[in-house]
C-alpha atoms as a PDB file:
ATOM      1  CA  UNK A   1     -76.095  97.429 133.089  1.00  0.00           C
ATOM      2  CA  UNK A   2     -78.906  97.465 135.388  1.00  0.00           C
ATOM      3  CA  UNK A   3     -78.259  99.716 138.383  1.00  0.00           C
ATOM      4  CA  UNK A   4     -78.845  98.752 141.691  1.00  0.00           C
ATOM      5  CA  UNK A   5     -81.857  99.404 143.604  1.00  0.00           C
ATOM      6  CA  UNK A   6     -81.968 102.155 146.510  1.00  0.00           C
ATOM      7  CA  UNK A   7     -85.478 101.527 148.195  1.00  0.00           C
ATOM      8  CA  UNK A   8     -85.342 100.974 151.858  1.00  0.00           C
ATOM      9  CA  UNK A   9     -85.364  97.298 151.024  1.00  0.00           C
ATOM     10  CA  UNK A  10     -81.700  97.732 149.828  1.00  0.00           C
ATOM     11  CA  UNK A  11     -80.294  99.438 152.932  1.00  0.00           C
ATOM     12  CA  UNK A  12     -82.406  96.786 155.290  1.00  0.00           C
ATOM     13  CA  UNK A  13     -80.749  94.012 153.190  1.00  0.00           C
ATOM     14  CA  UNK A  14     -76.992  95.733 152.825  1.00  0.00           C
ATOM     15  CA  UNK A  15     -77.295  96.550 156.788  1.00  0.00           C
ATOM     16  CA  UNK A  16     -78.344  92.995 157.550  1.00  0.00           C
ATOM     17  CA  UNK A  17     -75.179  91.503 155.346  1.00  0.00           C
ATOM     18  CA  UNK A  18     -72.783  93.903 157.225  1.00  0.00           C
ATOM     19  CA  UNK A  19     -74.295  92.656 160.459  1.00  0.00           C
ATOM     20  CA  UNK A  20     -74.070  88.848 159.793  1.00  0.00           C
ATOM     21  CA  UNK A  21     -70.269  89.589 158.355  1.00  0.00           C
ATOM     22  CA  UNK A  22     -69.500  91.290 161.687  1.00  0.00           C
ATOM     23  CA  UNK A  23     -70.986  88.582 163.542  1.00  0.00           C
ATOM     24  CA  UNK A  24     -69.132  86.187 161.636  1.00  0.00           C
ATOM     25  CA  UNK A  25     -65.967  87.788 162.081  1.00  0.00           C
ATOM     26  CA  UNK A  26     -66.754  87.952 165.628  1.00  0.00           C
ATOM     27  CA  UNK A  27     -67.444  84.402 166.326  1.00  0.00           C
ATOM     28  CA  UNK A  28     -64.157  83.274 163.998  1.00  0.00           C
ATOM     29  CA  UNK A  29     -61.860  85.640 166.755  1.00  0.00           C
ATOM     30  CA  UNK A  30     -63.628  84.306 169.336  1.00  0.00           C
ATOM     31  CA  UNK A  31     -62.864  80.492 168.029  1.00  0.00           C
ATOM     32  CA  UNK A  32     -59.166  81.805 167.133  1.00  0.00           C
ATOM     33  CA  UNK A  33     -58.615  83.239 170.713  1.00  0.00           C
ATOM     34  CA  UNK A  34     -60.178  80.299 172.835  1.00  0.00           C
ATOM     35  CA  UNK A  35     -59.317  77.370 170.655  1.00  0.00           C
ATOM     36  CA  UNK A  36     -56.486  77.698 168.034  1.00  0.00           C
ATOM     37  CA  UNK A  37     -54.422  80.264 169.716  1.00  0.00           C
ATOM     38  CA  UNK A  38     -55.536  78.982 173.651  1.00  0.00           C
ATOM     39  CA  UNK A  39     -51.631  78.002 174.187  1.00  0.00           C
ATOM     40  CA  UNK A  40     -50.651  81.441 173.988  1.00  0.00           C
ATOM     41  CA  UNK A  41     -52.715  82.549 177.075  1.00  0.00           C
ATOM     42  CA  UNK A  42     -50.441  83.849 179.864  1.00  0.00           C
ATOM     43  CA  UNK A  43     -52.166  82.631 182.783  1.00  0.00           C
ATOM     44  CA  UNK A  44     -49.570  83.707 185.238  1.00  0.00           C
ATOM     45  CA  UNK A  45     -49.670  87.250 184.730  1.00  0.00           C
ATOM     46  CA  UNK A  46     -53.094  87.583 183.324  1.00  0.00           C
ATOM     47  CA  UNK A  47     -54.621  88.275 186.442  1.00  0.00           C
ATOM     48  CA  UNK A  48     -56.840  91.339 186.027  1.00  0.00           C
ATOM     49  CA  UNK A  49     -60.194  91.088 187.224  1.00  0.00           C
ATOM     50  CA  UNK A  50     -62.383  92.101 184.595  1.00  0.00           C
ATOM     51  CA  UNK A  51     -65.460  92.536 187.154  1.00  0.00           C
ATOM     52  CA  UNK A  52     -63.500  95.386 188.432  1.00  0.00           C
ATOM     53  CA  UNK A  53     -64.018  97.156 184.945  1.00  0.00           C
ATOM     54  CA  UNK A  54     -67.452  95.864 183.906  1.00  0.00           C
ATOM     55  CA  UNK A  55     -69.526  96.720 187.183  1.00  0.00           C
ATOM     56  CA  UNK A  56     -68.909 100.362 187.742  1.00  0.00           C
ATOM     57  CA  UNK A  57     -69.143 100.857 183.745  1.00  0.00           C
ATOM     58  CA  UNK A  58     -72.579  99.372 184.008  1.00  0.00           C
ATOM     59  CA  UNK A  59     -73.205 101.389 186.942  1.00  0.00           C
ATOM     60  CA  UNK A  60     -72.063 104.520 185.007  1.00  0.00           C
ATOM     61  CA  UNK A  61     -73.891 103.742 181.997  1.00  0.00           C
ATOM     62  CA  UNK A  62     -77.560 103.577 183.853  1.00  0.00           C
ATOM     63  CA  UNK A  63     -76.583 106.675 185.829  1.00  0.00           C
ATOM     64  CA  UNK A  64     -75.157 108.886 182.989  1.00  0.00           C
ATOM     65  CA  UNK A  65     -76.690 108.326 179.454  1.00  0.00           C
ATOM     66  CA  UNK A  66     -78.805 110.682 176.881  1.00  0.00           C
ATOM     67  CA  UNK A  67     -81.674 108.848 177.439  1.00  0.00           C
ATOM     68  CA  UNK A  68     -82.829 105.963 179.688  1.00  0.00           C
ATOM     69  CA  UNK A  69     -83.709 103.610 176.782  1.00  0.00           C
ATOM     70  CA  UNK A  70     -82.118 100.238 176.321  1.00  0.00           C
ATOM     71  CA  UNK A  71     -80.369 101.154 173.327  1.00  0.00           C
ATOM     72  CA  UNK A  72     -79.219 104.564 174.921  1.00  0.00           C
ATOM     73  CA  UNK A  73     -77.824 102.997 178.027  1.00  0.00           C
ATOM     74  CA  UNK A  74     -76.130 100.074 176.051  1.00  0.00           C
ATOM     75  CA  UNK A  75     -74.434 102.409 173.819  1.00  0.00           C
ATOM     76  CA  UNK A  76     -73.388 104.503 176.740  1.00  0.00           C
ATOM     77  CA  UNK A  77     -71.910 101.075 178.013  1.00  0.00           C
ATOM     78  CA  UNK A  78     -69.640 100.466 174.730  1.00  0.00           C
ATOM     79  CA  UNK A  79     -68.802 104.200 174.970  1.00  0.00           C
ATOM     80  CA  UNK A  80     -67.695 103.891 178.592  1.00  0.00           C
ATOM     81  CA  UNK A  81     -66.412 100.291 178.368  1.00  0.00           C
ATOM     82  CA  UNK A  82     -64.150 101.217 174.799  1.00  0.00           C
ATOM     83  CA  UNK A  83     -62.454 104.132 177.196  1.00  0.00           C
ATOM     84  CA  UNK A  84     -61.059 101.728 180.023  1.00  0.00           C
ATOM     85  CA  UNK A  85     -60.930  98.557 178.524  1.00  0.00           C
ATOM     86  CA  UNK A  86     -57.127  99.176 178.001  1.00  0.00           C
ATOM     87  CA  UNK A  87     -56.725  98.727 181.557  1.00  0.00           C
ATOM     88  CA  UNK A  88     -56.355  94.583 181.461  1.00  0.00           C
ATOM     89  CA  UNK A  89     -53.439  94.795 178.762  1.00  0.00           C
ATOM     90  CA  UNK A  90     -51.763  98.159 180.936  1.00  0.00           C
ATOM     91  CA  UNK A  91     -51.857  95.908 183.705  1.00  0.00           C
ATOM     92  CA  UNK A  92     -50.332  92.774 182.307  1.00  0.00           C
ATOM     93  CA  UNK A  93     -47.599  94.910 180.985  1.00  0.00           C
ATOM     94  CA  UNK A  94     -46.772  96.794 184.427  1.00  0.00           C
ATOM     95  CA  UNK A  95     -47.015  93.269 186.115  1.00  0.00           C
ATOM     96  CA  UNK A  96     -44.379  91.812 183.972  1.00  0.00           C
ATOM     97  CA  UNK A  97     -42.469  95.457 182.996  1.00  0.00           C
ATOM     98  CA  UNK A  98     -42.099  94.737 179.325  1.00  0.00           C
ATOM     99  CA  UNK A  99     -43.910  94.565 176.567  1.00  0.00           C
ATOM    100  CA  UNK A 100     -43.470  92.867 173.412  1.00  0.00           C
ATOM    101  CA  UNK A 101     -42.531  95.332 170.387  1.00  0.00           C
ATOM    102  CA  UNK A 102     -45.686  93.750 168.379  1.00  0.00           C
ATOM    103  CA  UNK A 103     -47.899  94.655 171.465  1.00  0.00           C
ATOM    104  CA  UNK A 104     -46.335  98.121 172.002  1.00  0.00           C
ATOM    105  CA  UNK A 105     -46.991  99.089 168.243  1.00  0.00           C
ATOM    106  CA  UNK A 106     -50.306  97.926 168.478  1.00  0.00           C
ATOM    107  CA  UNK A 107     -51.256 100.036 171.801  1.00  0.00           C
ATOM    108  CA  UNK A 108     -49.718 103.079 170.349  1.00  0.00           C
ATOM    109  CA  UNK A 109     -51.759 102.948 167.241  1.00  0.00           C
ATOM    110  CA  UNK A 110     -54.701 102.250 169.539  1.00  0.00           C
ATOM    111  CA  UNK A 111     -54.051 105.380 171.616  1.00  0.00           C
ATOM    112  CA  UNK A 112     -53.324 107.136 168.173  1.00  0.00           C
ATOM    113  CA  UNK A 113     -56.926 106.213 166.935  1.00  0.00           C
ATOM    114  CA  UNK A 114     -58.322 107.884 170.056  1.00  0.00           C
ATOM    115  CA  UNK A 115     -56.534 110.719 170.188  1.00  0.00           C
ATOM    116  CA  UNK A 116     -57.328 111.421 166.388  1.00  0.00           C
ATOM    117  CA  UNK A 117     -60.993 110.667 167.313  1.00  0.00           C
ATOM    118  CA  UNK A 118     -60.444 113.864 169.884  1.00  0.00           C
ATOM    119  CA  UNK A 119     -59.135 115.973 166.832  1.00  0.00           C
ATOM    120  CA  UNK A 120     -62.552 114.789 164.923  1.00  0.00           C
ATOM    121  CA  UNK A 121     -64.561 115.907 167.823  1.00  0.00           C
ATOM    122  CA  UNK A 122     -62.678 119.490 167.970  1.00  0.00           C
ATOM    123  CA  UNK A 123     -63.286 119.995 164.268  1.00  0.00           C
ATOM    124  CA  UNK A 124     -66.977 118.553 164.565  1.00  0.00           C
ATOM    125  CA  UNK A 125     -67.658 121.383 167.291  1.00  0.00           C
ATOM    126  CA  UNK A 126     -66.195 124.279 165.390  1.00  0.00           C
ATOM    127  CA  UNK A 127     -67.654 123.317 161.955  1.00  0.00           C
ATOM    128  CA  UNK A 128     -71.430 121.663 163.222  1.00  0.00           C
ATOM    129  CA  UNK A 129     -71.486 123.022 166.807  1.00  0.00           C
ATOM    130  CA  UNK A 130     -71.954 119.217 167.879  1.00  0.00           C
ATOM    131  CA  UNK A 131     -70.651 118.206 171.023  1.00  0.00           C
ATOM    132  CA  UNK A 132     -71.350 114.951 172.707  1.00  0.00           C
ATOM    133  CA  UNK A 133     -70.450 115.078 176.399  1.00  0.00           C
ATOM    134  CA  UNK A 134     -70.426 111.371 177.020  1.00  0.00           C
ATOM    135  CA  UNK A 135     -67.962 110.589 174.220  1.00  0.00           C
ATOM    136  CA  UNK A 136     -65.713 113.361 174.552  1.00  0.00           C
ATOM    137  CA  UNK A 137     -65.300 112.820 178.242  1.00  0.00           C
ATOM    138  CA  UNK A 138     -64.853 108.916 177.852  1.00  0.00           C
ATOM    139  CA  UNK A 139     -62.350 109.706 174.955  1.00  0.00           C
ATOM    140  CA  UNK A 140     -60.414 111.963 176.777  1.00  0.00           C
ATOM    141  CA  UNK A 141     -60.355 109.165 179.744  1.00  0.00           C
ATOM    142  CA  UNK A 142     -59.184 106.943 177.586  1.00  0.00           C
ATOM    143  CA  UNK A 143     -56.488 109.255 175.689  1.00  0.00           C
ATOM    144  CA  UNK A 144     -55.012 109.643 179.554  1.00  0.00           C
ATOM    145  CA  UNK A 145     -54.371 106.140 179.852  1.00  0.00           C
ATOM    146  CA  UNK A 146     -52.426 106.143 177.037  1.00  0.00           C
ATOM    147  CA  UNK A 147     -50.397 109.173 177.692  1.00  0.00           C
ATOM    148  CA  UNK A 148     -47.674 107.513 180.069  1.00  0.00           C
ATOM    149  CA  UNK A 149     -47.710 104.473 177.463  1.00  0.00           C
ATOM    150  CA  UNK A 150     -46.964 107.072 174.844  1.00  0.00           C
ATOM    151  CA  UNK A 151     -43.843 108.564 176.514  1.00  0.00           C
ATOM    152  CA  UNK A 152     -42.632 105.561 176.951  1.00  0.00           C
ATOM    153  CA  UNK A 153     -43.182 104.073 173.627  1.00  0.00           C
ATOM    154  CA  UNK A 154     -41.028 107.171 171.974  1.00  0.00           C
ATOM    155  CA  UNK A 155     -38.579 107.139 174.459  1.00  0.00           C
ATOM    156  CA  UNK A 156     -37.662 103.448 173.938  1.00  0.00           C
ATOM    157  CA  UNK A 157     -39.505 101.494 170.995  1.00  0.00           C
ATOM    158  CA  UNK A 158     -38.653 104.007 168.311  1.00  0.00           C
ATOM    159  CA  UNK A 159     -34.934 104.188 169.461  1.00  0.00           C
ATOM    160  CA  UNK A 160     -35.097 100.194 168.746  1.00  0.00           C
ATOM    161  CA  UNK A 161     -34.894  99.243 172.352  1.00  0.00           C
ATOM    162  CA  UNK A 162     -37.112  96.766 174.282  1.00  0.00           C
ATOM    163  CA  UNK A 163     -39.906  98.581 176.387  1.00  0.00           C
ATOM    164  CA  UNK A 164     -39.609  97.779 179.720  1.00  0.00           C
ATOM    165  CA  UNK A 165     -41.180  99.154 182.650  1.00  0.00           C
ATOM    166  CA  UNK A 166     -40.555 100.273 185.920  1.00  0.00           C
ATOM    167  CA  UNK A 167     -41.431  97.457 188.146  1.00  0.00           C
ATOM    168  CA  UNK A 168     -42.940  98.946 191.753  1.00  0.00           C
ATOM    169  CA  UNK A 169     -40.306  98.042 194.726  1.00  0.00           C
END
């Protein structure tokens, strides 16, 4: 059996293949959301204005980053955007006063993923001395957004109750 080549062109080909698969999956997801399952969109309750997230995040990514190169600004934008990307879902849950069980489980595991990232950063700091202030601060902000949700998830969903949220009076 012949060994696979390890030359730089193989890495480029592998990276290109990964990017093609990634873009294909992204386009399929967009198709499914906007075409096939568009009837599941809750127009009445999904009223969060995303520009309230996008504009401050874009501004912050230009002001606070490691380097003023286009790729660095885009990377910083993606980190900041990820940290607040849960806000529309939390807004909708608060507006309706409840969340479906599957949505609750999904949000719980998203929050757990972010909390594990924080543990990874602590580990990397102690073992490698590596600390990325932008990623850590954004991760802490994102985890804070999940904390209230975690409490409700543990006290309601894990006990078999529907997750109802207190509505403002």
